[in-house]
PDB file of C-alpha atoms in Angstrom:
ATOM      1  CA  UNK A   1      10.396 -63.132 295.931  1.00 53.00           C
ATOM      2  CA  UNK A   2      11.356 -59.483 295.206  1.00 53.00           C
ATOM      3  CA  UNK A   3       8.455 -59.510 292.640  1.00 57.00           C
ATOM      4  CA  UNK A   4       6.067 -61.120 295.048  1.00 59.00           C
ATOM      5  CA  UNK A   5       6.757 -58.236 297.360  1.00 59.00           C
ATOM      6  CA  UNK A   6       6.316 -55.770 294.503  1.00 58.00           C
ATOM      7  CA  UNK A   7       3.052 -56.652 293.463  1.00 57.00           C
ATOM      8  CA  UNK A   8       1.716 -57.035 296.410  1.00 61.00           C
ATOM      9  CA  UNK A   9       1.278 -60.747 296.891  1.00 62.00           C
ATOM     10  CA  UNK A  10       3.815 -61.107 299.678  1.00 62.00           C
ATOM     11  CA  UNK A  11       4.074 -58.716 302.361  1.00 62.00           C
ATOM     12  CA  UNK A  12       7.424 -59.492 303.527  1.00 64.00           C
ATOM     13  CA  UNK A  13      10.596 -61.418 302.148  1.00 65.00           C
ATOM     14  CA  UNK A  14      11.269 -64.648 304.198  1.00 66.00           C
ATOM     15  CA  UNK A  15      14.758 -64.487 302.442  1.00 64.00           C
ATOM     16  CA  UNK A  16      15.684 -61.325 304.033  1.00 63.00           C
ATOM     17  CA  UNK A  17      18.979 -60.830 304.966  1.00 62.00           C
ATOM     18  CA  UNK A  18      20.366 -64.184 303.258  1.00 59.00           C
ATOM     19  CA  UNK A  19      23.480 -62.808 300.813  1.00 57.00           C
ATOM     20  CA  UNK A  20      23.275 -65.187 297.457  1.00 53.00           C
ATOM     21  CA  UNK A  21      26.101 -65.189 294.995  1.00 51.00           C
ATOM     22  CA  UNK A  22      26.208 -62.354 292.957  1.00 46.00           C
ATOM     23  CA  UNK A  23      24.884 -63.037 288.987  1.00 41.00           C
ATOM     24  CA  UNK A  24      24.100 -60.699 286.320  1.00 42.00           C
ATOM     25  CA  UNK A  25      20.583 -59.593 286.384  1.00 47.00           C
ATOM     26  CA  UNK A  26      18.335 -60.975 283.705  1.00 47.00           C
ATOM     27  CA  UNK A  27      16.912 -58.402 280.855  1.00 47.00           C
ATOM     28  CA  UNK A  28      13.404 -57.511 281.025  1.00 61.00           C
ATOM     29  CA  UNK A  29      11.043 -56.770 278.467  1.00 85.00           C
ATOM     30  CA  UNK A  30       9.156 -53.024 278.440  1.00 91.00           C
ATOM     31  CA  UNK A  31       6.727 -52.720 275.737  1.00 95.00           C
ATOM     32  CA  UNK A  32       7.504 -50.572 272.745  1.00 94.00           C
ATOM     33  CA  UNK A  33       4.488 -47.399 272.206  1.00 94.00           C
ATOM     34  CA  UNK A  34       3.311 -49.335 268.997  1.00 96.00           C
ATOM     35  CA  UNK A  35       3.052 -52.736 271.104  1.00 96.00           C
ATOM     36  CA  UNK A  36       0.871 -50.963 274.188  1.00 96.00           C
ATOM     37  CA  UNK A  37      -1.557 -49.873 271.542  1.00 97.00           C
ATOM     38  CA  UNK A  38      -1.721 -53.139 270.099  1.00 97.00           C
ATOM     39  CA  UNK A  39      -2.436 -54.960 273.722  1.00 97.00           C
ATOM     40  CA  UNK A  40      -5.003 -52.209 274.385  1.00 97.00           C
ATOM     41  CA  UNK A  41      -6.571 -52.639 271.079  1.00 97.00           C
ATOM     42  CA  UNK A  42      -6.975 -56.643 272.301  1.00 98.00           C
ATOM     43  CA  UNK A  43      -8.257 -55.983 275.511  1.00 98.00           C
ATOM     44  CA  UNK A  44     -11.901 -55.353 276.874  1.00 96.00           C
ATOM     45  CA  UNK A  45     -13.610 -52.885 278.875  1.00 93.00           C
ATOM     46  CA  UNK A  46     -12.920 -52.346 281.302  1.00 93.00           C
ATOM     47  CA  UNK A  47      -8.892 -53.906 281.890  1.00 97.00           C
ATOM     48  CA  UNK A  48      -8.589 -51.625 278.783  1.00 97.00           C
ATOM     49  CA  UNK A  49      -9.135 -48.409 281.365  1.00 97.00           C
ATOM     50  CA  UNK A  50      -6.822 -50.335 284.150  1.00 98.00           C
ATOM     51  CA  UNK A  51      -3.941 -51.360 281.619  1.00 98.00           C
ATOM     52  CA  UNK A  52      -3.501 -47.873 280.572  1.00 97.00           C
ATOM     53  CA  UNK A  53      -3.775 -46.469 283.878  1.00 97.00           C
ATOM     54  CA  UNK A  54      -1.061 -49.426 284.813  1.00 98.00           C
ATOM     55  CA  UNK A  55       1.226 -48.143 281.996  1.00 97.00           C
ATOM     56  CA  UNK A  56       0.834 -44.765 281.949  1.00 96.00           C
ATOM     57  CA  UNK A  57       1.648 -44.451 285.942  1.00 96.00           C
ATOM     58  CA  UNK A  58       3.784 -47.835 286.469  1.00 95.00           C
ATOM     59  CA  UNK A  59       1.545 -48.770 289.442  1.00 97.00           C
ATOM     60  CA  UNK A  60       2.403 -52.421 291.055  1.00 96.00           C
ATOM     61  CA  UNK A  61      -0.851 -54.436 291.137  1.00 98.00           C
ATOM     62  CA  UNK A  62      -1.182 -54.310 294.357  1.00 97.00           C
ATOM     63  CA  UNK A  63      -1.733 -50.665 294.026  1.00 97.00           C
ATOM     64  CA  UNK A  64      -4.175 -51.190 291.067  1.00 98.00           C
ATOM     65  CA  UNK A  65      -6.308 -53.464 293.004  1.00 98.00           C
ATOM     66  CA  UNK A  66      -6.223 -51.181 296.226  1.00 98.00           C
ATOM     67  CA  UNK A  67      -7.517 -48.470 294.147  1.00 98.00           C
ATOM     68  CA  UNK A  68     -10.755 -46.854 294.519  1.00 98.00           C
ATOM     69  CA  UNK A  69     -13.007 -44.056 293.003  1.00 98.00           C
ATOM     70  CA  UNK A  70     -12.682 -41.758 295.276  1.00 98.00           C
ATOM     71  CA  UNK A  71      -8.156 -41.836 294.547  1.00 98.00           C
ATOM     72  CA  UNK A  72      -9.248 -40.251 291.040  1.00 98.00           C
ATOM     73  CA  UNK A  73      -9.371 -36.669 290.628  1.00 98.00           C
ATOM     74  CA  UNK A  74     -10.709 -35.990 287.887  1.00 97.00           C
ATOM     75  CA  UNK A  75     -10.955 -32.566 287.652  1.00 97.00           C
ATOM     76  CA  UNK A  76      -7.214 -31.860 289.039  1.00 97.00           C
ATOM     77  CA  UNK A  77      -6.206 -34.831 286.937  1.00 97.00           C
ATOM     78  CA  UNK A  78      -4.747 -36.547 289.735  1.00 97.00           C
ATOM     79  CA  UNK A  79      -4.486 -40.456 290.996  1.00 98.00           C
ATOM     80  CA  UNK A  80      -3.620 -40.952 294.923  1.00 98.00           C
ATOM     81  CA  UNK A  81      -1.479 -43.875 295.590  1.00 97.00           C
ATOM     82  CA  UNK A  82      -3.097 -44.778 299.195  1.00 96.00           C
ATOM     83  CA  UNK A  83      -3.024 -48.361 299.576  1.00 96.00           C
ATOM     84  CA  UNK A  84      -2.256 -51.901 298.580  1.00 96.00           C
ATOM     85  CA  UNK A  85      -3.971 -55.149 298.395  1.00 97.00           C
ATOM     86  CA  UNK A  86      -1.983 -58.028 299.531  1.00 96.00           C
ATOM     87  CA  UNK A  87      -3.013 -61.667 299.403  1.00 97.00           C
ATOM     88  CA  UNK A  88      -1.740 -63.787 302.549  1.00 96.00           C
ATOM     89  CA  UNK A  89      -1.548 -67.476 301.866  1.00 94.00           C
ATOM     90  CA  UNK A  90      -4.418 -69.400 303.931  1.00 93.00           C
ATOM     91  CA  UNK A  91      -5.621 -65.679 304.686  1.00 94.00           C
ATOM     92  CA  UNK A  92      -6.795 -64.244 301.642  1.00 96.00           C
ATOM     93  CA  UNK A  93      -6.638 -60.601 300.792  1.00 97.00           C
ATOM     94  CA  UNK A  94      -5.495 -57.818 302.960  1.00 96.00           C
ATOM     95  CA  UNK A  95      -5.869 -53.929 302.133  1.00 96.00           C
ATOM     96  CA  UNK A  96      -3.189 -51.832 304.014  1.00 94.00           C
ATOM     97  CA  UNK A  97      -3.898 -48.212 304.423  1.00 93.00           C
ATOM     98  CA  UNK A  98      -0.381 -47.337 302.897  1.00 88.00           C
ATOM     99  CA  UNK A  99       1.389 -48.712 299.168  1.00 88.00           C
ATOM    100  CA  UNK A 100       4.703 -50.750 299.440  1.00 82.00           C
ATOM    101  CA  UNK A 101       7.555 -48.531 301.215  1.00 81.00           C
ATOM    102  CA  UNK A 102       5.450 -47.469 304.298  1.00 83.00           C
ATOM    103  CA  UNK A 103       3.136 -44.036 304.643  1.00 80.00           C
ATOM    104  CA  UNK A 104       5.841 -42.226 303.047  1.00 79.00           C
ATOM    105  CA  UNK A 105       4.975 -44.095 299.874  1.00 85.00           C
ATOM    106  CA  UNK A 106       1.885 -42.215 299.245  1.00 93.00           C
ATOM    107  CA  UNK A 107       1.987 -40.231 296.421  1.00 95.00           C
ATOM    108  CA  UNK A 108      -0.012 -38.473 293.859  1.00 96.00           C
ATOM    109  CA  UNK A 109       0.735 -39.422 289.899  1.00 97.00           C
ATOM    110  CA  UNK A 110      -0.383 -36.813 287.078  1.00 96.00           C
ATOM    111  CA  UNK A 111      -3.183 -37.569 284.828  1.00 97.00           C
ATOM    112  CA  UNK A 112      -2.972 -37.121 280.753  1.00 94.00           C
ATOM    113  CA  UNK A 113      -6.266 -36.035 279.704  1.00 95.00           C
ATOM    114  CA  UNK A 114      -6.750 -39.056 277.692  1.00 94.00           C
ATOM    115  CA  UNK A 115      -6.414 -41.345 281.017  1.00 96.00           C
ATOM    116  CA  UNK A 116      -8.946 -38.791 282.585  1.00 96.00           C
ATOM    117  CA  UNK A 117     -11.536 -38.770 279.917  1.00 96.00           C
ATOM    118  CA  UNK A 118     -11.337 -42.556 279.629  1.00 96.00           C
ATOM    119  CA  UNK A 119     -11.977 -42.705 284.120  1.00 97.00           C
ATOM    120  CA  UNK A 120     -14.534 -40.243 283.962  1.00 97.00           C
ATOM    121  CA  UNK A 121     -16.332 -42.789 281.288  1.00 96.00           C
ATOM    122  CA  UNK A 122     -15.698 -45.790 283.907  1.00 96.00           C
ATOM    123  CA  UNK A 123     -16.256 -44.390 286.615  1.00 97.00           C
ATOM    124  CA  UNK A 124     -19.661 -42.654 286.140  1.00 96.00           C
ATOM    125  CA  UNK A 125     -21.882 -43.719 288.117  1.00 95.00           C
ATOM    126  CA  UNK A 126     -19.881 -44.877 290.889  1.00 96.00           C
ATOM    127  CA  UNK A 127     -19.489 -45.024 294.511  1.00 97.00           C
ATOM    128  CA  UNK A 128     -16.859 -43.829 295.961  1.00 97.00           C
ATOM    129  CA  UNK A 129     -15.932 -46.286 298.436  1.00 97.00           C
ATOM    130  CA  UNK A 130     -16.231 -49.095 295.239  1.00 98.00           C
ATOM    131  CA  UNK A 131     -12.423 -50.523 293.688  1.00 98.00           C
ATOM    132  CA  UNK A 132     -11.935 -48.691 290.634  1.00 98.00           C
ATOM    133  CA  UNK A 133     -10.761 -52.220 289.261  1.00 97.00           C
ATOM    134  CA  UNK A 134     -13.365 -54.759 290.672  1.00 97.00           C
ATOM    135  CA  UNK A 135     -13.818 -58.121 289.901  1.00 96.00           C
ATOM    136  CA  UNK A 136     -16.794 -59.555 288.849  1.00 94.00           C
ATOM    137  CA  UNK A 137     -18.215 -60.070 291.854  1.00 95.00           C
ATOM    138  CA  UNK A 138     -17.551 -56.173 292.786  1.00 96.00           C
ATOM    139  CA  UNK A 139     -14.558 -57.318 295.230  1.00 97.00           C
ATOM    140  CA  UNK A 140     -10.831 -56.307 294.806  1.00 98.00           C
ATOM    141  CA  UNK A 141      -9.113 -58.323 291.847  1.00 98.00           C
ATOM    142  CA  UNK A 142      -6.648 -61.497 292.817  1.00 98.00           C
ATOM    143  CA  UNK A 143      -3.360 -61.576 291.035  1.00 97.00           C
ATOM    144  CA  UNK A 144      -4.037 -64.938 289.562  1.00 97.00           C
ATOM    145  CA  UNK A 145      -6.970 -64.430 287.869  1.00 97.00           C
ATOM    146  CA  UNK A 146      -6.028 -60.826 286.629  1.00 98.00           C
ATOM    147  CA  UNK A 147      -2.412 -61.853 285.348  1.00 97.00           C
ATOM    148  CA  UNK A 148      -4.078 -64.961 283.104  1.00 97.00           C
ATOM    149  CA  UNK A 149      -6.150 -62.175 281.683  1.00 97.00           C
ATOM    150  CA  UNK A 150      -3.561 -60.110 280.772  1.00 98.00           C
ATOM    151  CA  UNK A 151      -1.236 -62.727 279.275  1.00 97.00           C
ATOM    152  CA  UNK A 152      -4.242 -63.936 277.148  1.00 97.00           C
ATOM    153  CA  UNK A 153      -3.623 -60.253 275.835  1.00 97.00           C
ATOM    154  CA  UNK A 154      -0.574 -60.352 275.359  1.00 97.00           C
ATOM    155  CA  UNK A 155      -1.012 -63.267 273.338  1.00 97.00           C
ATOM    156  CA  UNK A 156      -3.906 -62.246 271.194  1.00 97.00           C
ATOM    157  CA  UNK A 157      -1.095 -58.815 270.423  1.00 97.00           C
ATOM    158  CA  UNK A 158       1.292 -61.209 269.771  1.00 96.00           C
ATOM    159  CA  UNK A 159       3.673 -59.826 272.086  1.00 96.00           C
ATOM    160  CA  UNK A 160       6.120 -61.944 273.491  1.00 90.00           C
ATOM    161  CA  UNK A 161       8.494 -61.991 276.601  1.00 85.00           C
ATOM    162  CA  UNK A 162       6.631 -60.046 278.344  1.00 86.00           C
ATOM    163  CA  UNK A 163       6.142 -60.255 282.212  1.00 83.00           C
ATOM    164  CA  UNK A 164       2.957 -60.177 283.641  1.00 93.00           C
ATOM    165  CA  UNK A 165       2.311 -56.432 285.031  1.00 97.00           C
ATOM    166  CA  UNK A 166       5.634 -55.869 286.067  1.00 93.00           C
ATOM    167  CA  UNK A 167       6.044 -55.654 282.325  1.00 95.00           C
ATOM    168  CA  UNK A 168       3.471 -52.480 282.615  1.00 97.00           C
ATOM    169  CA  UNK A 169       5.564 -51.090 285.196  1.00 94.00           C
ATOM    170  CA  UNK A 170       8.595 -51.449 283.323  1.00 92.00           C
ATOM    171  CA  UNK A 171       7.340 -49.999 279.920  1.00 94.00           C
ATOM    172  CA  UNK A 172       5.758 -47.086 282.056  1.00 94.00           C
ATOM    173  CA  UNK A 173       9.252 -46.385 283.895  1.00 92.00           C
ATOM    174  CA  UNK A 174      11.117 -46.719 280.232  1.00 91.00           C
ATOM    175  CA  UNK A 175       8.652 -44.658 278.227  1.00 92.00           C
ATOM    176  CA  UNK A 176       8.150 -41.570 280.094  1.00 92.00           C
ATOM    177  CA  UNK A 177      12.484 -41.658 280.436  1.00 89.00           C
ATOM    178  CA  UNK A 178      12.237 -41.752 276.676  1.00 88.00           C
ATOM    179  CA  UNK A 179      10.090 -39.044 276.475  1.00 88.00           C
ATOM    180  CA  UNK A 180      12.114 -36.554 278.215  1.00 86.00           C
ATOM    181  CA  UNK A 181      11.235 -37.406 281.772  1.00 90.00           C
ATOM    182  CA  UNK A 182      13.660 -36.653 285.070  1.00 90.00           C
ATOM    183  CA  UNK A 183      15.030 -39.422 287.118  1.00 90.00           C
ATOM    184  CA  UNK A 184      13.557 -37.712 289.994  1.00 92.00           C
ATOM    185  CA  UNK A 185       9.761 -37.162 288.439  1.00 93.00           C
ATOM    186  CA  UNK A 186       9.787 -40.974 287.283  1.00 92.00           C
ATOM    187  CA  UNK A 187      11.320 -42.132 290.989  1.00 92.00           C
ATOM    188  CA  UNK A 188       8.512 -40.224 292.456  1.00 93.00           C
ATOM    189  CA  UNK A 189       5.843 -41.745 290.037  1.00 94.00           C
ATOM    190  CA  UNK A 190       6.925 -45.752 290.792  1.00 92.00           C
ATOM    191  CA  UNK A 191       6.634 -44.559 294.388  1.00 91.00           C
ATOM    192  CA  UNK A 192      10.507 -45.746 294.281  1.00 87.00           C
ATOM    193  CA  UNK A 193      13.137 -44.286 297.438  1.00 86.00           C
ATOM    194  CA  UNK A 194      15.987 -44.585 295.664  1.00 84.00           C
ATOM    195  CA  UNK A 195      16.479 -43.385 291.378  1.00 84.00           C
ATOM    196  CA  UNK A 196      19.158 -46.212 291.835  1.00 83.00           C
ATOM    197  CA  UNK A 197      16.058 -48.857 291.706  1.00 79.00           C
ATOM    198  CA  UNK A 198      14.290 -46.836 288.968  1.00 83.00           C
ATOM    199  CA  UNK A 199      17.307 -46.907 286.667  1.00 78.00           C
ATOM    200  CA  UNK A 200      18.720 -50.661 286.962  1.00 76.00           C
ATOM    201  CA  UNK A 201      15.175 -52.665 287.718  1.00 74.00           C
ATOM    202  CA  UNK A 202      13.126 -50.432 285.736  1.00 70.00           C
ATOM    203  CA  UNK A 203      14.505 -48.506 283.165  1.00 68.00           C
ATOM    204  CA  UNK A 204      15.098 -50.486 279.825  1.00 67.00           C
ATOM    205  CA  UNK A 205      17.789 -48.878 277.287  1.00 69.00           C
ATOM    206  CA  UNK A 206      16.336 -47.460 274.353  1.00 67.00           C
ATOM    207  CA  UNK A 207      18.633 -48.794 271.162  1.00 72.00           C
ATOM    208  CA  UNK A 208      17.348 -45.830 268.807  1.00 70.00           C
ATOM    209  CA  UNK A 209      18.229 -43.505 271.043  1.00 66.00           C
ATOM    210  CA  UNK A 210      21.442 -44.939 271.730  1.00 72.00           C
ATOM    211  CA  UNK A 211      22.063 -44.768 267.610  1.00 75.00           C
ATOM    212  CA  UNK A 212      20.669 -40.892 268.005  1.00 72.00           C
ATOM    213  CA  UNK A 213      23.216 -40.269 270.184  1.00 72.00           C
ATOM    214  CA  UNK A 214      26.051 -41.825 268.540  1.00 75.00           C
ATOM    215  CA  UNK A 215      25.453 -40.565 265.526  1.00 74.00           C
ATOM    216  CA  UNK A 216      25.239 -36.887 266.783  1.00 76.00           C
ATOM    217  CA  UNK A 217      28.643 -37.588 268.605  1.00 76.00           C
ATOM    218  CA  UNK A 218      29.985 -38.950 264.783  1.00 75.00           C
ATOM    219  CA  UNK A 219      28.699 -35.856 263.758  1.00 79.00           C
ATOM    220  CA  UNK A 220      30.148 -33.962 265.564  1.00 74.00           C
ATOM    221  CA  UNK A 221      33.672 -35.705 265.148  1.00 79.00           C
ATOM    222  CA  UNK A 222      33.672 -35.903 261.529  1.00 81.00           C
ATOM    223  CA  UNK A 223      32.648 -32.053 261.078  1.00 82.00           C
ATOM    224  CA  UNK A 224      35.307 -30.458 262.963  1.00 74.00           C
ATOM    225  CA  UNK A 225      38.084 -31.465 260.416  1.00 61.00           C
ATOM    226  CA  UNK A 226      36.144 -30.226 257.099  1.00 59.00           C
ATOM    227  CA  UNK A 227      37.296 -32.113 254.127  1.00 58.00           C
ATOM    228  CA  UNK A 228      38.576 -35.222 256.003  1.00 56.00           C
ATOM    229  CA  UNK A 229      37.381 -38.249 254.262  1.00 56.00           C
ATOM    230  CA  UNK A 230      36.974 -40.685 257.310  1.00 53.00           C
ATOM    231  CA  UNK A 231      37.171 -43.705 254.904  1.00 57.00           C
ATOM    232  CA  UNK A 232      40.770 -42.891 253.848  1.00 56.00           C
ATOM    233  CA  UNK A 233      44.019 -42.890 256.261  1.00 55.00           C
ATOM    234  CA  UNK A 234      45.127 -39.732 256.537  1.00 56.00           C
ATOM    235  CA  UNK A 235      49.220 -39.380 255.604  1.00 57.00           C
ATOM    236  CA  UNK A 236      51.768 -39.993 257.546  1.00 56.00           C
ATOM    237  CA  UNK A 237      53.776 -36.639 258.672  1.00 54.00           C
ATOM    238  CA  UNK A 238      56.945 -38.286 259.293  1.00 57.00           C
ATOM    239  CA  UNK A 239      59.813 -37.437 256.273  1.00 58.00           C
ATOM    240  CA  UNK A 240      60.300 -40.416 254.125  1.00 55.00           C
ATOM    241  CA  UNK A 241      64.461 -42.023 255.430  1.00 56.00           C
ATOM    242  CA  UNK A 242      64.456 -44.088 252.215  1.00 53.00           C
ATOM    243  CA  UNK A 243      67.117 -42.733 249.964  1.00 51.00           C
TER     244      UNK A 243
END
């Protein structure tokens, strides 16, 4: 339900409030660099543009579908975070003027110039009142329809376990901690009010960098007793009582 709400799908929990037993939370899958280049490399224009945008920003899909050209600043390399689709069983779609988390929510994500020169190619042309994501009709995309495409991509990578676009999300939260980014610029990008949420829903640990680390901390153990031999058990100091 938490998901449903996340994406966009839901716009409130029916559950909230009810206290279920406490279990371990389940692992989640963010993609690796080499396995977001191999999805993008088996995906069409224009998802290509979106899943990038999706991975590179973390944006829920509700925010992806609410999207439109004029949230793209291209020449301050900027996306505004504005609004949210939201599809109401028996209803259909809904756009609220504000993303998940209220008008506080609102937020604007840096651009890399790759993401920017990549927009400025889709969206030439363009109104800007049109979805920057439309479907093929030129309306807002559903979840259904856009989440079979996206599995069928991660299938032709050959990347499994993944999650839907949560899975984007995930890998975009995960990635730019890997690359050196604060708790507090990556809570701000996922649009998140707490880094608490960012680090134990989003963030995925990184085992190279956890054998990095533990190797510098060997390092630094086994180099500040020079000419220790770690394999061998060092003497004892007590005098031998044998006579």
């Amino acid at each position: 339900m938490i998901d449903a709400i996340e994406v966009g799908i839901r716009s409130e929990n029916p559950c909230a409030g009810a206290r279920p037993r406490a279990i371990a939370p389940e692992a989640r899958k963010a993609l690796t660099a080499a396995e977001v280049t191999a999805l993008l490399g088996e995906t069409p224009w224009p998802d290509r543009v979106v899943y990038l945008l999706a991975v590179t920003t973390g944006l829920r899909f509700g925010e992806l579908a609410g999207l439109n050209v004029s949230d793209v600043d291209l020449s301050g390399q900027l996306l505004h975070v504005r609004r949210v689709v939201v599809e109401v069983p028996h209803e259909g779609q809904q756009i609220k003027p504000y993303p998940k988390g209220g008008a506080t929510a609102r937020r604007a994500i840096g651009l890399p110039e790759a993401v920017v020169q990549m927009l400025t190619e889709h969206l030439s042309g363009r109104q800007s009142a049109d979805p920057l994501w439309p479907n093929l009709n030129g309306g807002r995309q559903w979840y259904g329809l856009a989440s079979r495409c996206l599995r069928a991509a991660y299938s032709r990578a050959r990347i499994t376990e993944a999650s839907g676009f949560h899975t984007l999300r995930r890998t975009a939260a995960t990635l730019a901690l890997q690359k050196a980014a604060s708790i507090r610029d990556v809570q701000a990008m996922l649009g998140h009010k707490s880094p608490v949420m960012t680090l134990t829903r989003y963030a995925q640990a990184d085992v190279d960098q956890q054998r990095a680390a533990t190797g510098r901390v060997a390092d630094t153990i086994l180099t500040a007793a020079p000419g220790q031999n770690p394999d061998k058990t060092p003497k004892s100091s007590t005098p031998s009582t044998e006579g």
